[in-house]
Coordinates of C-alpha atoms (C1' of nucleotides) in Angstrom, one line a residue:
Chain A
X1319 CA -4.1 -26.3 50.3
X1320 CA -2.3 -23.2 50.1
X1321 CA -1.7 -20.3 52.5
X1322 CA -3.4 -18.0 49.6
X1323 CA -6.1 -20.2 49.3
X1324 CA -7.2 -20.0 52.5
X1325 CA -6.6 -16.2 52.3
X1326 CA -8.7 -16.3 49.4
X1327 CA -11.8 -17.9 51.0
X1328 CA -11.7 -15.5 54.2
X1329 CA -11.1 -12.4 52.4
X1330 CA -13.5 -12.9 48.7
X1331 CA -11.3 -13.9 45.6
X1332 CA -11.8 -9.9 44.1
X1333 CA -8.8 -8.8 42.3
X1334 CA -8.9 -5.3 42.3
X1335 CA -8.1 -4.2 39.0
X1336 CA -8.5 -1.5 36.7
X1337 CA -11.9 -2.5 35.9
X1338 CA -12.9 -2.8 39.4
X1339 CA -11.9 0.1 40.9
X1340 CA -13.8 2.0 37.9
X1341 CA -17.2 0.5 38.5
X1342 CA -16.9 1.0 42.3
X1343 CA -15.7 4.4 41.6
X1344 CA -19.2 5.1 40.0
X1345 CA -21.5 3.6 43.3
X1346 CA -18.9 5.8 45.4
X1347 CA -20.0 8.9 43.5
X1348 CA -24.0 8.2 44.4
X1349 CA -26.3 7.1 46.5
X1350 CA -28.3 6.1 43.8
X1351 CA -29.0 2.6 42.0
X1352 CA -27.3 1.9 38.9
X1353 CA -29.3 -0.2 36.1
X1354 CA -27.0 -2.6 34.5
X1355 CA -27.9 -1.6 31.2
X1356 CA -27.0 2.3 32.0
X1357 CA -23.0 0.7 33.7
X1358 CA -22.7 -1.3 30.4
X1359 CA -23.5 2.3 28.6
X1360 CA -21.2 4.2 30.2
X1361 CA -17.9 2.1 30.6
X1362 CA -18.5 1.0 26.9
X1363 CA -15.3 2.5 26.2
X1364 CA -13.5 0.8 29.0
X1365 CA -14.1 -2.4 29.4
X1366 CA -16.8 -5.4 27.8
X1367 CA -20.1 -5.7 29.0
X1368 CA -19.0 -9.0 29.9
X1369 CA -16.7 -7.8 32.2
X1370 CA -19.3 -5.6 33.5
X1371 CA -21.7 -8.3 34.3
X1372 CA -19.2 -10.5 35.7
X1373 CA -17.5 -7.8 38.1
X1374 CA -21.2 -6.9 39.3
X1375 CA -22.3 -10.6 40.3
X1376 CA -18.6 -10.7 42.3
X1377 CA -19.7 -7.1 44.0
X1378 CA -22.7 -8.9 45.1
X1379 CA -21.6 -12.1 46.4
X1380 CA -18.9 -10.6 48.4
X1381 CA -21.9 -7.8 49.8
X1382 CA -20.7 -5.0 48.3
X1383 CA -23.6 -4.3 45.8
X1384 CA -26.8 -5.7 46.2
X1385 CA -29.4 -6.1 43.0
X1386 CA -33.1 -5.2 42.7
X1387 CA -35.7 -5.9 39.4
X1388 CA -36.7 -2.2 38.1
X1389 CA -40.2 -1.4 37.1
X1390 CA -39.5 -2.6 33.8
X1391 CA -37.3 -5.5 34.4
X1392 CA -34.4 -4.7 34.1
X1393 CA -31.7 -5.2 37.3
X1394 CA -30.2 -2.4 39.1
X1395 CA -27.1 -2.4 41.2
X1396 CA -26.8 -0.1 44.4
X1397 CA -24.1 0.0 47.2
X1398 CA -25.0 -2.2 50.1
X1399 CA -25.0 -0.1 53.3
X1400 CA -25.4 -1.3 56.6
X1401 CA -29.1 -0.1 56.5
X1402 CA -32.1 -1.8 56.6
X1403 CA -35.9 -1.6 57.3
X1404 CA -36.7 -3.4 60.1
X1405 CA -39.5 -5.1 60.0
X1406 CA -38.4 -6.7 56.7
X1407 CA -37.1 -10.0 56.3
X1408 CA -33.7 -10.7 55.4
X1409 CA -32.4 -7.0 56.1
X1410 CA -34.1 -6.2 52.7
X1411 CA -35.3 -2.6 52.2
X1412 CA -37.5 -0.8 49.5
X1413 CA -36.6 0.7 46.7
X1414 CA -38.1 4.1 44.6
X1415 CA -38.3 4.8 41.4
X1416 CA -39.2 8.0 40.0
X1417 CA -41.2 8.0 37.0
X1418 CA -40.6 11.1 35.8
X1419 CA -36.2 11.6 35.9
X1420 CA -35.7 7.5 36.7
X1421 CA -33.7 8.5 39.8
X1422 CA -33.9 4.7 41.8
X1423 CA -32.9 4.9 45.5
X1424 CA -32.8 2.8 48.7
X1425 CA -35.3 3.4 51.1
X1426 CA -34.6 2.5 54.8
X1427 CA -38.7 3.1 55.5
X1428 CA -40.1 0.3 57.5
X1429 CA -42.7 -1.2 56.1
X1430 CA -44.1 -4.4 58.1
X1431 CA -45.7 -7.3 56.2
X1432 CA -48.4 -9.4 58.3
X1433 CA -47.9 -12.6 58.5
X1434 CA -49.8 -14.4 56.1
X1435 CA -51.9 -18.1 57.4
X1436 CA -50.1 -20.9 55.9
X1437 CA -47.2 -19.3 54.3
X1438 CA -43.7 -18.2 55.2
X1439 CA -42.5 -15.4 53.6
X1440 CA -38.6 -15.2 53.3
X1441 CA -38.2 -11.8 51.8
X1442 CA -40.2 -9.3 50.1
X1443 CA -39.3 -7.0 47.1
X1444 CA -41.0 -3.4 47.3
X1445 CA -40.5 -1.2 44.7
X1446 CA -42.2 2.6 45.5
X1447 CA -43.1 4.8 42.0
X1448 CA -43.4 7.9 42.2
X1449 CA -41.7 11.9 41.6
X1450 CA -38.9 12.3 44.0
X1451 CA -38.4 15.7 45.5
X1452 CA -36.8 17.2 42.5
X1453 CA -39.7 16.2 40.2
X1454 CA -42.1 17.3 42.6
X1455 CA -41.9 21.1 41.9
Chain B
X433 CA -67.5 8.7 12.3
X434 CA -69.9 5.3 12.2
X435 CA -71.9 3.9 15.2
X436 CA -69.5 1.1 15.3
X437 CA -66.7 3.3 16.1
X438 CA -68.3 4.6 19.4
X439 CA -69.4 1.3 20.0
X440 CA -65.9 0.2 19.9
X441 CA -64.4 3.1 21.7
X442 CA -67.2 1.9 24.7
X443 CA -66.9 -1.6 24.8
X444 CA -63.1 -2.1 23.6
X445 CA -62.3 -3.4 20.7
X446 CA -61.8 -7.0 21.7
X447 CA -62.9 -9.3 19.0
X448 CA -63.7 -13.0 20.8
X449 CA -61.6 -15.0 18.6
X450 CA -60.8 -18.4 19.2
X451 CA -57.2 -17.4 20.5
X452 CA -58.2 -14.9 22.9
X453 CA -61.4 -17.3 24.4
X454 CA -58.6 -20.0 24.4
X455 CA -56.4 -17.5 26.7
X456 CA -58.8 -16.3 29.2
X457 CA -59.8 -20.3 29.6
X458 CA -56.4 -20.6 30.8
X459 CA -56.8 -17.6 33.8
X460 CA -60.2 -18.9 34.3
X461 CA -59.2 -22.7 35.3
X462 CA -56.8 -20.9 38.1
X463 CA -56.7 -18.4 40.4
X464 CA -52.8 -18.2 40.2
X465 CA -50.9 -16.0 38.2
X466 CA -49.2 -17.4 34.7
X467 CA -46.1 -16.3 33.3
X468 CA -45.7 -15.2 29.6
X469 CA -43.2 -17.6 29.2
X470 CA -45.1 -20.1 30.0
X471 CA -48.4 -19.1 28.6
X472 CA -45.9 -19.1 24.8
X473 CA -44.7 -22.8 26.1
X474 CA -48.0 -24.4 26.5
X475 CA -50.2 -22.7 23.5
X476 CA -47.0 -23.1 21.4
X477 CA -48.5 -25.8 19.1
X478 CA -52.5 -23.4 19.2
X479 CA -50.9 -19.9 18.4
X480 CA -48.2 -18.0 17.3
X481 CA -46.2 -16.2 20.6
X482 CA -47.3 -12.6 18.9
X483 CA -50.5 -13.3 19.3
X484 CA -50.1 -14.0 22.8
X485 CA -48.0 -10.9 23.6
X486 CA -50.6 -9.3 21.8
X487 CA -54.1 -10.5 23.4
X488 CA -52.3 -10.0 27.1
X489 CA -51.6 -6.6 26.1
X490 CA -55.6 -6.0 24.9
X491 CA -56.8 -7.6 28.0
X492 CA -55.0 -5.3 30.3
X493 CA -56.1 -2.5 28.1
X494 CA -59.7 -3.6 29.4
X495 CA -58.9 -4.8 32.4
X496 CA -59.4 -8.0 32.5
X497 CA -55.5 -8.9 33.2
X498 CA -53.5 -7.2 35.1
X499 CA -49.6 -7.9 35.1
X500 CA -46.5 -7.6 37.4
X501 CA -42.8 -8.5 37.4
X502 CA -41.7 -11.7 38.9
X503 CA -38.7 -12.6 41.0
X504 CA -36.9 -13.1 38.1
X505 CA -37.6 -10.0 35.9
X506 CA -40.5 -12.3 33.4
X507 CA -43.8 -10.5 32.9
X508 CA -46.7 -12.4 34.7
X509 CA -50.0 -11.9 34.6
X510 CA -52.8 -12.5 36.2
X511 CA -56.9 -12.0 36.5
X512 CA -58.6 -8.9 37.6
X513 CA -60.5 -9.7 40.9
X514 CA -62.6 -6.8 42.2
X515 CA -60.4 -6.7 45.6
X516 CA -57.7 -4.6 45.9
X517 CA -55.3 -3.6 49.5
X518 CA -57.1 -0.9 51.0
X519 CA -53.5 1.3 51.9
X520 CA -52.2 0.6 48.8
X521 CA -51.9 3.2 45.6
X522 CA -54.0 2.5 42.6
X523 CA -56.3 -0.2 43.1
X524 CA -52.9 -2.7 43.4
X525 CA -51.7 -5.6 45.8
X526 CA -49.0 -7.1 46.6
X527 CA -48.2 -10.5 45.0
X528 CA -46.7 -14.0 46.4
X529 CA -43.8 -16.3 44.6
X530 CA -43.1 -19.9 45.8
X531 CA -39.5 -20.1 46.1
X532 CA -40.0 -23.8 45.6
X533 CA -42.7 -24.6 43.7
X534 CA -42.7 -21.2 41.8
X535 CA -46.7 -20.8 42.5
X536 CA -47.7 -17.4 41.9
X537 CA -50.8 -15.1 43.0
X538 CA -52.5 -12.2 43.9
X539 CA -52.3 -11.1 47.9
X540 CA -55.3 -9.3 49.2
X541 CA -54.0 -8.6 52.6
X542 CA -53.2 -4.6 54.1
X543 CA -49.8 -3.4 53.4
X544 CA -49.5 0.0 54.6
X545 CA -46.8 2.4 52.9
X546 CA -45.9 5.4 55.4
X547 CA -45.4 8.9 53.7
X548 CA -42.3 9.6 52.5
X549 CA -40.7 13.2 52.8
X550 CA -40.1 15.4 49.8
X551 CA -42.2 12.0 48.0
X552 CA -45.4 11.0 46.2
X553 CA -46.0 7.1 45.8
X554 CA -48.0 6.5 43.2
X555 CA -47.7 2.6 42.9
X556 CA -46.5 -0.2 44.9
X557 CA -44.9 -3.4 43.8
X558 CA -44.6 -5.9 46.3
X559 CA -43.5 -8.9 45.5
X560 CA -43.2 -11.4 48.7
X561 CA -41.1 -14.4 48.2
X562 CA -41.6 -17.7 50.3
X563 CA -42.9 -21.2 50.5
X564 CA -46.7 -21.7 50.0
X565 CA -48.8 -24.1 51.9
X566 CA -47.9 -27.1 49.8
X567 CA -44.5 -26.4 50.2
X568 CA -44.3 -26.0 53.7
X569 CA -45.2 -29.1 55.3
Chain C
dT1340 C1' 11.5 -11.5 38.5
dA1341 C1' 8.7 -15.5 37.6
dC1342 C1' 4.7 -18.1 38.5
dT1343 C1' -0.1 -19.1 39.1
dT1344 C1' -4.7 -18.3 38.6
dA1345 C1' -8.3 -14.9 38.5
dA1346 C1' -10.0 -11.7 35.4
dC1347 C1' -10.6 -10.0 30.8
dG1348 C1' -12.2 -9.5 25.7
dC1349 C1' -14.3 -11.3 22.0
dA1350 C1' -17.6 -13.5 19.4
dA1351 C1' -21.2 -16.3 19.4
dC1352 C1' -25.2 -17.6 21.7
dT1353 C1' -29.9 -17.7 24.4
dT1354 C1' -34.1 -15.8 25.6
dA1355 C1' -37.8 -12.2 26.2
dG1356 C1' -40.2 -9.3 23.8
dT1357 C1' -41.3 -6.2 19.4
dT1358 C1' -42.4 -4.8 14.6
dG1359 C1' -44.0 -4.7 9.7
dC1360 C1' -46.7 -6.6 6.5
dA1361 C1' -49.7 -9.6 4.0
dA1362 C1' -53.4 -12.9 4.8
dA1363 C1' -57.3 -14.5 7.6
dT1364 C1' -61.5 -13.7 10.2
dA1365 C1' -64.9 -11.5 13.5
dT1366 C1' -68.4 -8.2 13.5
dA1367 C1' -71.7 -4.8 11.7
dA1368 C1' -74.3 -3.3 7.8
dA1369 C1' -77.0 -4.3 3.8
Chain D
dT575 C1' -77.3 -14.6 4.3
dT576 C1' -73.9 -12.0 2.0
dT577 C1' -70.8 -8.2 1.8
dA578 C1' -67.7 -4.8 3.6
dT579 C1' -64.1 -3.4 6.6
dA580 C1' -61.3 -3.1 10.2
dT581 C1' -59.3 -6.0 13.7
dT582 C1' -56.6 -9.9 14.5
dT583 C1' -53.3 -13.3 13.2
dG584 C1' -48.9 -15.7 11.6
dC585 C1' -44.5 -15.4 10.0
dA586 C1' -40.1 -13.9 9.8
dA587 C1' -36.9 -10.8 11.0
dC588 C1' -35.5 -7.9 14.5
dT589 C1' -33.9 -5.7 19.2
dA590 C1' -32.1 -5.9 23.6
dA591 C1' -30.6 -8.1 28.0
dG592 C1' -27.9 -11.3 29.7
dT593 C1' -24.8 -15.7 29.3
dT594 C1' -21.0 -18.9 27.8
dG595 C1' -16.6 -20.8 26.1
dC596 C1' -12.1 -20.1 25.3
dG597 C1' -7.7 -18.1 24.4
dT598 C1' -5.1 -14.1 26.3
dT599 C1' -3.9 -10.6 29.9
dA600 C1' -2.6 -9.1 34.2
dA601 C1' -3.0 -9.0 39.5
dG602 C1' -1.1 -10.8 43.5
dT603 C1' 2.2 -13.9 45.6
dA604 C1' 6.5 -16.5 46.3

DNA sequence: TACTTAACGCAACTTAGTTGCAAATATAAA
DNA sequence: TTTATATTTGCAACTAAGTTGCGTTAAGTA
């Protein structure tokens, strides 16, 4: 085995190219989640959405972006900050929809789950719906 | 407008065909929630999958079924039980998936949501991932 | 600069879910 | 029981999200 293999499994195998840079150019300008559908959208001039997939599952296993099911679905991407609600298992957190704009957000809210008789529970998705403060006036 | 209209407008307009009596036989042999995708798979050779998309749509009209989104983003659905989570929104409750043998259902236990700043919450989905009792042991 | 291998683009594919329309059938009225 | 009618069904074609295989491109290293 090579020197740069090593390197390779210590430090994630993520180029960074052109493509990249782009998508994690777009999390760096929000806080907000991103739906997959909606990156495919708006890079459809720069690169395939199979690119776009792929470069998303990489962000993830390296802990850069972490994924959540929308209301209706779909996956949505959002920057993985060192954040979480602590009474949830996993370092999971909650996530909020609004139903009126579709802004999806973290939430860093603790929300403790009881322990349930005869069950272990390894990690729990919550997804809030609701108007966020901008929809709320 | 005829008496049958109101009558319809009241009651729903649920015809009790052989397809839908065939369906709700399904929900009433468990108490476990059943996917679409596998509700198609095993009345595959009894119906066409339309008319499967359609009844579960009419009999969460009524609500007789409600549904929620799985782990992996697939519709499931599941029987209307009076009980609901007393600190939840709308009547809901959180439900469980068996990360190992996929089991699904309806949680009736207390999951309280703290306010939110600047928010309303108008729904919770919880999903809480783990092993069930038959997987444990 | 040249080499190696990850990353990319494309086209074709899979799967969940939807739609339009003509034919079948459950229910109410006669 | 028969008739009328509006709901329900099946089919086939479609949409949309997400995946795969493979030949080509380009990032990072020597």
């Amino acid at each position: 085995m090579q020197l740069s293999c090593i390197k390779h499994l210590l430090m994630g195998i993520t180029r960074k190219t052109k493509s990249v840079k782009r998508l994690l150019q777009l999390f760096e300008q929000t806080n907000n989640a991103i739906s997959v559908v909606e990156l495919v959208k708006r890079l459809d001039q720069e690169m395939s959405k199979t690119t776009v997939y792929r470069i998303l599952d990489r962000l993830e296993d390296e802990g850069i972006l972490h994924f959540f099911i929308g209301k209706d679905g779909l996956k949505w991407f959002a920057k993985c900050r060192g954040e979480s609600s602590p009474s949830l298992p996993l370092n999971s957190h909650p996530h909020f929809q609004c139903q009126n704009c579709g802004k999806t957000e973290c939430l860093f809210i603790d929300i403790s789950i009881p322990p349930i008789a005869n069950f272990t529970i390894e990690a729990a998705e919550i997804l809030l719906i609701g108007l966020c403060e901008d929809c709320l006036s």
